[in-house]
PDB file of C-alpha atoms in Angstrom:
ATOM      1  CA  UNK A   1     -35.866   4.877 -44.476  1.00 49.00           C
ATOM      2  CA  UNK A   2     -34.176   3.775 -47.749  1.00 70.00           C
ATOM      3  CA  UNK A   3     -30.945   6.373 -47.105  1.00 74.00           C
ATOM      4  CA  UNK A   4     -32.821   9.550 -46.276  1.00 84.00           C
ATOM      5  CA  UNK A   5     -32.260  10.738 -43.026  1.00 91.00           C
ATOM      6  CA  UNK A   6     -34.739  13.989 -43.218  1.00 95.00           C
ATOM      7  CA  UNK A   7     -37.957  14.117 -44.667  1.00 96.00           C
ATOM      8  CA  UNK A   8     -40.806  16.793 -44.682  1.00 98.00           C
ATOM      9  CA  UNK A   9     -43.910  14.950 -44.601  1.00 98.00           C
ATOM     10  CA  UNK A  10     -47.602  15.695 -45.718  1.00 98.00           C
ATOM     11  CA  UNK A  11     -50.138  13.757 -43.384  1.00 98.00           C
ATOM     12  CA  UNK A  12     -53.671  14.164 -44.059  1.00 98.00           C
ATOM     13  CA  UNK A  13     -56.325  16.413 -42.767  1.00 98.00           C
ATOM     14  CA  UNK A  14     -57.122  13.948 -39.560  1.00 98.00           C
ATOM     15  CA  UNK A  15     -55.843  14.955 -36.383  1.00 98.00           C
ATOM     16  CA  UNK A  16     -55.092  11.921 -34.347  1.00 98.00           C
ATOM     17  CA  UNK A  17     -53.379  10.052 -38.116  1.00 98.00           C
ATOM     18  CA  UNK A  18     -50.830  13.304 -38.403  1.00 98.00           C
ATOM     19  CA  UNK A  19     -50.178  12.768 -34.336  1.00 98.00           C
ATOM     20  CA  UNK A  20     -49.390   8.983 -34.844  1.00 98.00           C
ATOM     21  CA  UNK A  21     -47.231   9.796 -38.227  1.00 98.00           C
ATOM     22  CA  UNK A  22     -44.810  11.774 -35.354  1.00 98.00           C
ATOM     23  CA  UNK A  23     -45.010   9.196 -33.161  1.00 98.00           C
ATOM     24  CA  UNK A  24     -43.425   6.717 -35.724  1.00 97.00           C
ATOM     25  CA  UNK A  25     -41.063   9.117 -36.623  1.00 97.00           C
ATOM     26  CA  UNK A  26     -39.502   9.613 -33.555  1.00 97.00           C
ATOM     27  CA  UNK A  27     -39.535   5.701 -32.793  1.00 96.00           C
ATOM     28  CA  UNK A  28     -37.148   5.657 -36.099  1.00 93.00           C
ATOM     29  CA  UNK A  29     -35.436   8.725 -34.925  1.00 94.00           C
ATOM     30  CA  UNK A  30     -35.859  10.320 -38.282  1.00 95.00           C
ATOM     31  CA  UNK A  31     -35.792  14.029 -38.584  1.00 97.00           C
ATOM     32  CA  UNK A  32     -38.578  15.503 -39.812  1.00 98.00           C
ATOM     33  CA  UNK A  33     -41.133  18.513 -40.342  1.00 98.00           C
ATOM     34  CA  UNK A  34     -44.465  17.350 -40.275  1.00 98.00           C
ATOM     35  CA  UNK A  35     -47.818  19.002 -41.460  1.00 98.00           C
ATOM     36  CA  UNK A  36     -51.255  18.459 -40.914  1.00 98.00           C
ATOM     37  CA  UNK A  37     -52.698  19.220 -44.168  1.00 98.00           C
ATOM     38  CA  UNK A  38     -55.429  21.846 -44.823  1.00 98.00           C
ATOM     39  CA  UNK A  39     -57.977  21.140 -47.105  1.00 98.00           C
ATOM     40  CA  UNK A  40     -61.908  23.504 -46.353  1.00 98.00           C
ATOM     41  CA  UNK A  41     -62.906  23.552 -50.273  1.00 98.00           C
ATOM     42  CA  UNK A  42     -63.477  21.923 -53.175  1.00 98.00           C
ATOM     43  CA  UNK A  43     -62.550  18.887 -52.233  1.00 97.00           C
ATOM     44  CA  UNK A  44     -64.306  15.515 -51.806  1.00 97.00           C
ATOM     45  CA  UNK A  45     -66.991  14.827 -49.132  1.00 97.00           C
ATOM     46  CA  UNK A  46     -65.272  12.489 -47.495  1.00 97.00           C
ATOM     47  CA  UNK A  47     -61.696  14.562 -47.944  1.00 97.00           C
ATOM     48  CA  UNK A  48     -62.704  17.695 -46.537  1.00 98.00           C
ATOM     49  CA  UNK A  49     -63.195  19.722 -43.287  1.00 98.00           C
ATOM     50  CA  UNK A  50     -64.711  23.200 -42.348  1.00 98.00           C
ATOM     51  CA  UNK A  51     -62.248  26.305 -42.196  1.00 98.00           C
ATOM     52  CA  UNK A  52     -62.899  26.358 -38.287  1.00 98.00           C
ATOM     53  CA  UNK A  53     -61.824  22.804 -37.606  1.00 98.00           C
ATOM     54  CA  UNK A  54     -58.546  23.176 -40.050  1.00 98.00           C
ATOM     55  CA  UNK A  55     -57.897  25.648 -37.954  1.00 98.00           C
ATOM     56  CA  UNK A  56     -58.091  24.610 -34.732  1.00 98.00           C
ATOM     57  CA  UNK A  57     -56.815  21.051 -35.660  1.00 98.00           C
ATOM     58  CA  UNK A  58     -53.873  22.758 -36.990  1.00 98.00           C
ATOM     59  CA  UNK A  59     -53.487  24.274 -33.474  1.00 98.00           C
ATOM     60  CA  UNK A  60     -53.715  21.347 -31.770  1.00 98.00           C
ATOM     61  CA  UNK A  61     -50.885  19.533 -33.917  1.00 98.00           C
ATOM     62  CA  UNK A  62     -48.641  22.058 -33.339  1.00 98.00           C
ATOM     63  CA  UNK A  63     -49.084  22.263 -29.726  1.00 98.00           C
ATOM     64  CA  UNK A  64     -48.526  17.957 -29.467  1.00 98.00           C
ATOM     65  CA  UNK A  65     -45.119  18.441 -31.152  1.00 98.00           C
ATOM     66  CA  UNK A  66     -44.221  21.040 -29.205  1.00 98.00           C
ATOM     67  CA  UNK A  67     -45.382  18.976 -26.079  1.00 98.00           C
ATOM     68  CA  UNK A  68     -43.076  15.692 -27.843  1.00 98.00           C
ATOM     69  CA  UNK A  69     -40.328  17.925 -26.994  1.00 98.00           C
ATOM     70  CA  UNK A  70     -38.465  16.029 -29.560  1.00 98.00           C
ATOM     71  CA  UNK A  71     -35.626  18.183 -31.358  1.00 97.00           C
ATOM     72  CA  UNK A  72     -36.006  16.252 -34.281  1.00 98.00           C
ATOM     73  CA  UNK A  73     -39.502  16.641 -35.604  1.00 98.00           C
ATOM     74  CA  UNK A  74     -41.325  20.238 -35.697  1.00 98.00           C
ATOM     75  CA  UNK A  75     -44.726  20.663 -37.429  1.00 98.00           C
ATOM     76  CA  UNK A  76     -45.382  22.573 -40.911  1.00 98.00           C
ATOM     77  CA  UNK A  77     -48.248  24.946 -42.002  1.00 99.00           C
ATOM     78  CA  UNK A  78     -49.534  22.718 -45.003  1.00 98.00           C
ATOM     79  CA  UNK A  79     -52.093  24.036 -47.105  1.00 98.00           C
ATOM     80  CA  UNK A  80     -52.319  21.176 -49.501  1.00 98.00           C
ATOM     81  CA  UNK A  81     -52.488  23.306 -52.880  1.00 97.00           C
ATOM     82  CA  UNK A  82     -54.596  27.077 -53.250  1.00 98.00           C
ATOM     83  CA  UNK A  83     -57.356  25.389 -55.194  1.00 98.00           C
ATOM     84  CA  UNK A  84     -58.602  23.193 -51.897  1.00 98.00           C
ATOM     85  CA  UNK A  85     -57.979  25.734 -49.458  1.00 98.00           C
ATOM     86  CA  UNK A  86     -60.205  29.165 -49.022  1.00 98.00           C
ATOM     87  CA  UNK A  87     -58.714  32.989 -48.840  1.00 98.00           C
ATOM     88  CA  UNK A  88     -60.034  32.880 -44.974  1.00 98.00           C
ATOM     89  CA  UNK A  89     -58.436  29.551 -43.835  1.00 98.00           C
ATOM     90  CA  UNK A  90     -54.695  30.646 -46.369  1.00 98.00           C
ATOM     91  CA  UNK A  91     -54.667  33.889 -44.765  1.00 98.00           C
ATOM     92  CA  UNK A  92     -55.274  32.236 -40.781  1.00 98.00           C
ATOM     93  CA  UNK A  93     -52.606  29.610 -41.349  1.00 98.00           C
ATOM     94  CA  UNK A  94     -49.988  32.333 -43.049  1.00 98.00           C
ATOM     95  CA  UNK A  95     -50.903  34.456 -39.647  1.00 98.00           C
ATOM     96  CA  UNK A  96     -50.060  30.976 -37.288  1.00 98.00           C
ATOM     97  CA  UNK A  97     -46.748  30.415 -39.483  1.00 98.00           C
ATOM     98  CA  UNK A  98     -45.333  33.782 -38.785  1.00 98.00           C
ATOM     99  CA  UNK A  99     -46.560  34.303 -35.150  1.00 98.00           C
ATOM    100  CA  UNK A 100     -45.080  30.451 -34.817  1.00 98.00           C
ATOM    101  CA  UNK A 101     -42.311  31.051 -36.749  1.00 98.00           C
ATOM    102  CA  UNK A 102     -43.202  28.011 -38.378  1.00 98.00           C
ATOM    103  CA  UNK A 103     -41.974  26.735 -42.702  1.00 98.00           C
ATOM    104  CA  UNK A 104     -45.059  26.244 -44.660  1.00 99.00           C
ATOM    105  CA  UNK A 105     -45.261  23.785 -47.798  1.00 98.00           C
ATOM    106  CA  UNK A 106     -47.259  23.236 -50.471  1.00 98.00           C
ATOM    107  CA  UNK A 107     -47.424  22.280 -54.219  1.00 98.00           C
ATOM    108  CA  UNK A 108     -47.764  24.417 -57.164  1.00 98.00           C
ATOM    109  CA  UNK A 109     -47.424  24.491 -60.933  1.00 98.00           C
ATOM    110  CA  UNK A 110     -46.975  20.343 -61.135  1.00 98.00           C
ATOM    111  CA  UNK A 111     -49.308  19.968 -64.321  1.00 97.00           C
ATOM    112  CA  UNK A 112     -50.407  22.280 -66.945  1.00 98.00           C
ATOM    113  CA  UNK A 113     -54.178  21.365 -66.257  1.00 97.00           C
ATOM    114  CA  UNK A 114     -53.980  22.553 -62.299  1.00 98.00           C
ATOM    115  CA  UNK A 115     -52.776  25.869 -63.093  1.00 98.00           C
ATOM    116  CA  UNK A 116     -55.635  26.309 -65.667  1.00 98.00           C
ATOM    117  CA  UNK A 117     -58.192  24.955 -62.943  1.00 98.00           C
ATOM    118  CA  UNK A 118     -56.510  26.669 -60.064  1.00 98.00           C
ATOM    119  CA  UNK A 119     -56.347  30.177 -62.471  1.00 98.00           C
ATOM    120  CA  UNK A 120     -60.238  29.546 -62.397  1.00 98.00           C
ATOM    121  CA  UNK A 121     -60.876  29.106 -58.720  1.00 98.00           C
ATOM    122  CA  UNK A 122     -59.399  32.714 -58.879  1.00 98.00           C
ATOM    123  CA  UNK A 123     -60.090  34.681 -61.374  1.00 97.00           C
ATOM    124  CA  UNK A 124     -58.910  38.133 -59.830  1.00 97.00           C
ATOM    125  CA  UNK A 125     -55.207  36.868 -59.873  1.00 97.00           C
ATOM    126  CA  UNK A 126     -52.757  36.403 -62.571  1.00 96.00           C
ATOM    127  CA  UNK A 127     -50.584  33.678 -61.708  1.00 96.00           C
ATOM    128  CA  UNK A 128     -50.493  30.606 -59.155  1.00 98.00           C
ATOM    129  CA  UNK A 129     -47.571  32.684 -57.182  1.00 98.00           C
ATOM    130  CA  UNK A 130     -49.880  35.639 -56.452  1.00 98.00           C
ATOM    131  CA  UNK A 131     -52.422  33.788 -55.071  1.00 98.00           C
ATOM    132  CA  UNK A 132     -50.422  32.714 -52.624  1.00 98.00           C
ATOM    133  CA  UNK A 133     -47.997  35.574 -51.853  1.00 98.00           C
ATOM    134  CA  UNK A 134     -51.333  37.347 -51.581  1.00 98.00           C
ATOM    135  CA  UNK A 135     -52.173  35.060 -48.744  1.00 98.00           C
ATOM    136  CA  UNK A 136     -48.620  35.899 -47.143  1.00 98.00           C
ATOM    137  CA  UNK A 137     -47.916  32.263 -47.633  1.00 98.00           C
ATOM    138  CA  UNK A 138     -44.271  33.030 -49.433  1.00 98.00           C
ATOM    139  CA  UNK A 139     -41.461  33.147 -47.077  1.00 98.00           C
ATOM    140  CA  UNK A 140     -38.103  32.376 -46.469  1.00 98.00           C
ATOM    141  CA  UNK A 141     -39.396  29.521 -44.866  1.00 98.00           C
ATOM    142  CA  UNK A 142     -42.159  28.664 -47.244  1.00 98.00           C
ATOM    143  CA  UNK A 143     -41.249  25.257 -49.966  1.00 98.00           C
ATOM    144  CA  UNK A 144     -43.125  24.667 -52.836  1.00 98.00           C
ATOM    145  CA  UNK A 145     -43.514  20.905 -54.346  1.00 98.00           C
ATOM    146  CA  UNK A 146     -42.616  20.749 -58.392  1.00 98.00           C
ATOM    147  CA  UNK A 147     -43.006  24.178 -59.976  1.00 98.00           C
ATOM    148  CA  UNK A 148     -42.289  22.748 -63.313  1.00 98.00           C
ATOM    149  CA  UNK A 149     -44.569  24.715 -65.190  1.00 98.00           C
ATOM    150  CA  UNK A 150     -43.298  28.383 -63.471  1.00 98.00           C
ATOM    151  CA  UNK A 151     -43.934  31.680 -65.790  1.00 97.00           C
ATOM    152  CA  UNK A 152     -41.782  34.156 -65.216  1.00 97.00           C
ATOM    153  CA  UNK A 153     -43.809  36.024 -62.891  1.00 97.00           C
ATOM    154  CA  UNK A 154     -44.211  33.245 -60.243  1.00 98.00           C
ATOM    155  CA  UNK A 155     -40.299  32.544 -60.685  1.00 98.00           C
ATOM    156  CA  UNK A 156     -39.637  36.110 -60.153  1.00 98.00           C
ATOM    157  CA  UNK A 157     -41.923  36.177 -57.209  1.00 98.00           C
ATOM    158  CA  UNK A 158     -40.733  32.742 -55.833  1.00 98.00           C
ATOM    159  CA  UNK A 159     -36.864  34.140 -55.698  1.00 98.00           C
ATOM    160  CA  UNK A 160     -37.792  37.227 -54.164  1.00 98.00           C
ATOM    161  CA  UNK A 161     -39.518  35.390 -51.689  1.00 98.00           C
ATOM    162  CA  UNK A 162     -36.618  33.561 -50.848  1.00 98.00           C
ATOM    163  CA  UNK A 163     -39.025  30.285 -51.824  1.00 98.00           C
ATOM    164  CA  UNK A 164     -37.270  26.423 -51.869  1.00 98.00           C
ATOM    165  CA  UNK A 165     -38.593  23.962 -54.165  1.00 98.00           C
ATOM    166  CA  UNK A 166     -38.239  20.659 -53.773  1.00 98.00           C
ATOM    167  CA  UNK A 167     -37.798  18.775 -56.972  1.00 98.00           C
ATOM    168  CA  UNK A 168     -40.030  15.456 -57.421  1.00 98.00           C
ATOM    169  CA  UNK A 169     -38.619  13.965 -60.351  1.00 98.00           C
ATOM    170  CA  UNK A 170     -39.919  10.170 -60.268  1.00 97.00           C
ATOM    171  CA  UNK A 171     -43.393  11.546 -59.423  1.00 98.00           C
ATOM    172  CA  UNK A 172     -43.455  13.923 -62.388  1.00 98.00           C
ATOM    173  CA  UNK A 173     -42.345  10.915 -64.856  1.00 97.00           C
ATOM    174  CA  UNK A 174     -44.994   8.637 -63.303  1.00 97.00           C
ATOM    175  CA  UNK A 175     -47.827  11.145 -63.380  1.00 97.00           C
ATOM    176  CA  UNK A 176     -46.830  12.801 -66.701  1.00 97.00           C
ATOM    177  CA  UNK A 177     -46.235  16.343 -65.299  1.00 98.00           C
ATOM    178  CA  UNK A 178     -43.543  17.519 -67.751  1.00 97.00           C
ATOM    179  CA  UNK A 179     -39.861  17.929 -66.623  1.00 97.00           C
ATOM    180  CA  UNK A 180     -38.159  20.474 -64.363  1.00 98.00           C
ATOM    181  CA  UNK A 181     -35.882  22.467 -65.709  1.00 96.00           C
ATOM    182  CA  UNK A 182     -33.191  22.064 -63.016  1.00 96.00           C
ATOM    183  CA  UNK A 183     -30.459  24.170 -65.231  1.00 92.00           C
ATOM    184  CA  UNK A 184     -32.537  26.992 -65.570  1.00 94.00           C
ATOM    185  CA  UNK A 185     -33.730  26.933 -61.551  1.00 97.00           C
ATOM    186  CA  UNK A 186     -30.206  26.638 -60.361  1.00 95.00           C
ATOM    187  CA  UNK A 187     -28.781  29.117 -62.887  1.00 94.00           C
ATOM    188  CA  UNK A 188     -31.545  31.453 -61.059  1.00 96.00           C
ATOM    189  CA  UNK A 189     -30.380  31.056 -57.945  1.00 97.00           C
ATOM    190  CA  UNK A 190     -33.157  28.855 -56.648  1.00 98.00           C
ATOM    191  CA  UNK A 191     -33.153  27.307 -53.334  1.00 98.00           C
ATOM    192  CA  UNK A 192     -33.901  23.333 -54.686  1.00 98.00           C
ATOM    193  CA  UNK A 193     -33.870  20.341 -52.872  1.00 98.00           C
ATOM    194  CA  UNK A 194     -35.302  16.795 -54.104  1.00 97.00           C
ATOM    195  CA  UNK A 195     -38.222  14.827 -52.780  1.00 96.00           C
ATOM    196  CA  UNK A 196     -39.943  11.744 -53.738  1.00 94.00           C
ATOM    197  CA  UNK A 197     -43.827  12.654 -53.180  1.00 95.00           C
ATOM    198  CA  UNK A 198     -44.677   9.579 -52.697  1.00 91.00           C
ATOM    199  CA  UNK A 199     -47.257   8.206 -54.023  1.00 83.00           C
ATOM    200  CA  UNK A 200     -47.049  10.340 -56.701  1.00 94.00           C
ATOM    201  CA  UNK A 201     -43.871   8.866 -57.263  1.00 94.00           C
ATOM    202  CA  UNK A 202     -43.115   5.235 -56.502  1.00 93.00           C
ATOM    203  CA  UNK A 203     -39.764   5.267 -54.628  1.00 92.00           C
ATOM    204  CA  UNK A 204     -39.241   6.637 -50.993  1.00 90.00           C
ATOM    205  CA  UNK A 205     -35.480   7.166 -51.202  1.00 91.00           C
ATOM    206  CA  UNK A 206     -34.160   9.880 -52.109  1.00 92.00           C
ATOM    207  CA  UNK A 207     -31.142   8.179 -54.041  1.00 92.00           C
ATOM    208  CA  UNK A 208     -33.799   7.072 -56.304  1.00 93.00           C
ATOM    209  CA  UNK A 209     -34.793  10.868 -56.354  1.00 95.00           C
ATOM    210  CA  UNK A 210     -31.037  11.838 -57.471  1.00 96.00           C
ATOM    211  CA  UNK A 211     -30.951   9.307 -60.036  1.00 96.00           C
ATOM    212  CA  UNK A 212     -34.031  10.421 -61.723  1.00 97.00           C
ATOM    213  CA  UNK A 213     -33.795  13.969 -61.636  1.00 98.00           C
ATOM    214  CA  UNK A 214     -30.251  13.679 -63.552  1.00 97.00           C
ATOM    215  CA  UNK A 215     -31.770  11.566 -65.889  1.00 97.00           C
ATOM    216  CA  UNK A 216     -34.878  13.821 -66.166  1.00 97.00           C
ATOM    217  CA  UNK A 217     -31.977  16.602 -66.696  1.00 96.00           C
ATOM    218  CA  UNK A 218     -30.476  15.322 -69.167  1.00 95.00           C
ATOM    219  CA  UNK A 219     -34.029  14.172 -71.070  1.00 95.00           C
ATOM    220  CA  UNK A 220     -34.306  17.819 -70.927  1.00 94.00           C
ATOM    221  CA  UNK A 221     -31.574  18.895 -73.186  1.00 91.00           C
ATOM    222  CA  UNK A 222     -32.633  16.363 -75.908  1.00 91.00           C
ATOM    223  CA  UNK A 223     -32.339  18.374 -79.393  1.00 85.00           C
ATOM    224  CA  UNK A 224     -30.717  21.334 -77.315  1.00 82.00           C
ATOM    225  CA  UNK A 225     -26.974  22.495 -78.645  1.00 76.00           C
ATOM    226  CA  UNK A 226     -24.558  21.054 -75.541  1.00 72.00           C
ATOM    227  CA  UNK A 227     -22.704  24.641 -75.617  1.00 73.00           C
ATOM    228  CA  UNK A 228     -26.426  25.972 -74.904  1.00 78.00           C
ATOM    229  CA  UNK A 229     -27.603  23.498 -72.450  1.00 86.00           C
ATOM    230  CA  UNK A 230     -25.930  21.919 -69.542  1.00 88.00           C
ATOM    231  CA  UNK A 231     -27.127  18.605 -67.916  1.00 93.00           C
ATOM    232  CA  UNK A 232     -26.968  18.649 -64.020  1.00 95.00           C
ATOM    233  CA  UNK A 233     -23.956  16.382 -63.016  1.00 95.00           C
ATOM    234  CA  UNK A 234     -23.340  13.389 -60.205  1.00 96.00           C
ATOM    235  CA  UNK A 235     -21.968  16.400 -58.263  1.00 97.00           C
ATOM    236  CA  UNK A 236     -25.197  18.345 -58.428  1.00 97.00           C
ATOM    237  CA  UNK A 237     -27.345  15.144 -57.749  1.00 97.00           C
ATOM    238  CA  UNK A 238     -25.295  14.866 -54.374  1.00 97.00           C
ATOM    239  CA  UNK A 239     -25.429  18.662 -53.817  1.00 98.00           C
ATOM    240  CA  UNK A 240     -29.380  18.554 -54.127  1.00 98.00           C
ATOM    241  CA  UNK A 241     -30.074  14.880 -52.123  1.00 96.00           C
ATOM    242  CA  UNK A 242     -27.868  17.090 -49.091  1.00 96.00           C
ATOM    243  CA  UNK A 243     -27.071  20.977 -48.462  1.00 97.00           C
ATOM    244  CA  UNK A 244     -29.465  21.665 -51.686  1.00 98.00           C
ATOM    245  CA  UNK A 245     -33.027  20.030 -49.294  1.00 98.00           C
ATOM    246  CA  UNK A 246     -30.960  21.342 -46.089  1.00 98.00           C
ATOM    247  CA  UNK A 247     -31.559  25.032 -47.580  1.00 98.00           C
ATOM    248  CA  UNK A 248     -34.772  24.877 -49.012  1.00 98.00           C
ATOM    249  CA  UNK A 249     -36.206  23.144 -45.464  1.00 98.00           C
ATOM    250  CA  UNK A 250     -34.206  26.414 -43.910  1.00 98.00           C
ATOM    251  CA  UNK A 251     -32.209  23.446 -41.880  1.00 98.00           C
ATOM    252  CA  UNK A 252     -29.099  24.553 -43.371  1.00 97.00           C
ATOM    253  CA  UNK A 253     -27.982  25.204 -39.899  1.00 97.00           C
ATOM    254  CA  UNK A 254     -28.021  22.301 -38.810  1.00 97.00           C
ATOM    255  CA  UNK A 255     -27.210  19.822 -41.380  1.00 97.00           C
ATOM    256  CA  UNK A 256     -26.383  19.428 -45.416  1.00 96.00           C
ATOM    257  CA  UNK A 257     -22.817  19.437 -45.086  1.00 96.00           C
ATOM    258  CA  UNK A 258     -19.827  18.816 -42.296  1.00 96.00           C
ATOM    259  CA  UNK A 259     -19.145  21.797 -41.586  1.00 97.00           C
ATOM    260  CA  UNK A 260     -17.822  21.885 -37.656  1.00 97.00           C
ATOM    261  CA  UNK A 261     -20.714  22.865 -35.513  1.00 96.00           C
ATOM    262  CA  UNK A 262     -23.718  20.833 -37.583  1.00 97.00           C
ATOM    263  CA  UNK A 263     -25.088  17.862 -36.838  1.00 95.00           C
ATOM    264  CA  UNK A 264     -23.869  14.697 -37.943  1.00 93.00           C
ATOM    265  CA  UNK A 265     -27.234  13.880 -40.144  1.00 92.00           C
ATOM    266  CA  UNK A 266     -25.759  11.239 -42.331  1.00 91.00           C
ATOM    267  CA  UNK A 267     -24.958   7.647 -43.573  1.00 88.00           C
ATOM    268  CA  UNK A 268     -21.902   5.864 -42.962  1.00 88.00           C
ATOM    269  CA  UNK A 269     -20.584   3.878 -45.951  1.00 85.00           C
ATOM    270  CA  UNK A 270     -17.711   1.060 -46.112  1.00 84.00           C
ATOM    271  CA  UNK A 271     -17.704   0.227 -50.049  1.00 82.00           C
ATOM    272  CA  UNK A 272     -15.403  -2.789 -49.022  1.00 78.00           C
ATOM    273  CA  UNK A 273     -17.392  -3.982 -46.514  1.00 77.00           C
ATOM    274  CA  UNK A 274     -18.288  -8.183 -47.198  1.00 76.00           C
ATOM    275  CA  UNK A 275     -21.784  -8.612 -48.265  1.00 70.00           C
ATOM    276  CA  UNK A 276     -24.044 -11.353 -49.482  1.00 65.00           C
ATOM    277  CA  UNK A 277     -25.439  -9.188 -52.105  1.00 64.00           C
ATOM    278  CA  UNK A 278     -22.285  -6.551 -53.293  1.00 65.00           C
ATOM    279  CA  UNK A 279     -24.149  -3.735 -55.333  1.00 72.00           C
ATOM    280  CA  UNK A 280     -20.593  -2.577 -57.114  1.00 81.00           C
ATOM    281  CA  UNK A 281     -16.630  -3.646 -57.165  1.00 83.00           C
ATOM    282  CA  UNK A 282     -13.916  -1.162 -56.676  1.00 84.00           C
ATOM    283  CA  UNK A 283     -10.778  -1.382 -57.765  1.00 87.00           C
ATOM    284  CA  UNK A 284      -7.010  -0.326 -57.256  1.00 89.00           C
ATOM    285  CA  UNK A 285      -6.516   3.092 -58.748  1.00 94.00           C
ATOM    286  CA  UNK A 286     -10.174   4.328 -58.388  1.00 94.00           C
ATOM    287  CA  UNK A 287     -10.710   7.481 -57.229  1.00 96.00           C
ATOM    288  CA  UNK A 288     -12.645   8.869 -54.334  1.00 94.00           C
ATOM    289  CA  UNK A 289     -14.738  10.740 -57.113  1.00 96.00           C
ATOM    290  CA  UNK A 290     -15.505   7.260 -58.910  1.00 95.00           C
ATOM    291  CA  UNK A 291     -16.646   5.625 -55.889  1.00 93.00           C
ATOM    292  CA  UNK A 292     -18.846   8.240 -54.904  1.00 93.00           C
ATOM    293  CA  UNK A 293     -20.627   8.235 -58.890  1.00 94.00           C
ATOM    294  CA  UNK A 294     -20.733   4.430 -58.257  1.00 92.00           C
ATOM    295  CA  UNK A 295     -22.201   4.431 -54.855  1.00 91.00           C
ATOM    296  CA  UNK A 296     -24.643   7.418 -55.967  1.00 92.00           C
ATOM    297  CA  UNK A 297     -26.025   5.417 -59.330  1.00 91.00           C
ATOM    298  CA  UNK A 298     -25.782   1.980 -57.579  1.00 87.00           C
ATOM    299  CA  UNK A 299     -26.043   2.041 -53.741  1.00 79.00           C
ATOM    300  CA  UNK A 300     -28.822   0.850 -51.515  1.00 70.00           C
ATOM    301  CA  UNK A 301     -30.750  -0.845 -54.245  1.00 61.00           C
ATOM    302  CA  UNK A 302     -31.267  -3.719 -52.494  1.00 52.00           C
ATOM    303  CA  UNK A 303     -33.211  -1.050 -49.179  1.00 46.00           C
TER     304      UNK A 303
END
């Protein structure tokens, strides 16, 4: 859909709606991880479910995609964020994740206010990282949506977790969250990927999700020296839309990059190809480089 190829996907707490999300996955033979998500507290009555049922629901889903026998999907432990899940049901589906050898996502740190109210819902811990590594819910395998607002205990607890983020620029413009600070995350060493989170955000492409989140880098570094502050580049944007989301869905294996041995997870692109709508021109003497910054900033707008 729209250029992305590989998507990790958060359902909803239902059963039988996260089964027929797979099933229209595979019939577009999109790669994906999908997760039923996990939601036993605080949380509306009609958008809730008991700790038992999330847990054997959760079950269930994972045993129909491994029964799909389809190589490209495989579910996700999905606790939907620490302030809607209890200490019983985070520390059951951290147990599943490891005995399943399964990736786990969730959000954390996307607006100031949430990591007040979530600091509330426990008071015993110090920062929104703890509560969760206290769970055993930070892995290698384990992704965290947004993480703009990170103090420098969750970051240091994040990268010694070995934790991806993905980065959900459009969604944080739209819903006000603040801005990432991609310079500081990859200077880090961060595993960082992008995603869209829709409907947070408005776009499902993930070349929308490049676009922003070098314009959200450079909004960034507004008022900052340049010899302090470095704005992510094209480069970057194309490094984080591939092998960047390949590493933080630990898929890196597989795909990111075309390197002999991976699979060929990717789009196919004739810039001189006739079309009723051309998106850009290129001309004699451009280079590969230029083509690629045009394609990146202009292509599939009309998806």
């Amino acid at each position: 859909c729209h250029g992305t190829t590989t998507a990790s996907y958060f359902a909803t707490i239902h059963l039988e709606s996260t089964k027929e999300l797979c099933r229209t996955i595979a019939a577009q033979g999109q790669r994906a991880l999908v997760g039923k998500v996990n939601m036993d507290v605080r949380s509306p009555d009609y958008y809730i479910e008991t700790t038992e049922d999330s847990i054997k629901d959760t079950l269930s889903f994972i045993e129909y995609v491994d029964q799909m026998k389809n190589p490209l999907i495989q579910p996700v432990i999905t606790p939907r964020f620490s302030p809607t899940c209890s200490e019983p049901l985070m520390k059951k589906l951290a147990e599943i994740a490891a005995q399943k050898n399964l990736c786990i996502q969730s959000h954390m740190c996307e607006q100031l206010s949430e990591i007040k109210y979530t600091l509330q819902c426990f008071p015993e811990m110090k920062h929104s990282a703890e509560i969760f590594d206290k769970q055993g819910l930070l892995t290698e395998k384990s992704y965290l949506a947004h993480c703009i607002h990170l103090d420098e205990d969750d970051l240091s607890v994040l990268k010694d977790r070995k934790v991806g983020i993905a980065h959900c620029p459009n969604s944080n413009f739209s819903l006000r969250s603040g801005i990432f600070d991609m310079h500081k995350m990859l200077t880090a060493g961060m595993k960082v990927g992008l995603g869209t989170d829709v409907s947070g955000g408005y776009h499902p492409s993930v070349f929308d999700a490049l676009r922003v989140a070098i314009h959200a880098s450079k909004a960034l570094g507004f008022g900052k020296e340049t010899s302090s502050y470095k704005a992510i580049s094209h480069h970057e944007g194309f490094y984080l839309a591939t092998l960047g989301g390949a590493q933080v869905l630990n898929l890196e294996d597989k795909v990111g990059n075309f390197e002999v041995g991976k699979q060929f997870d990717a789009l196919v692109i004739d810039t001189a190809a006739p079309s009723h709508y051309p998106v850009f021109d290129t001309f004699t003497g451009e280079s590969f480089d230029d083509i690629l910054s045009k394609f990146l900033y202009l292509g599939l707008l009309y998806t």
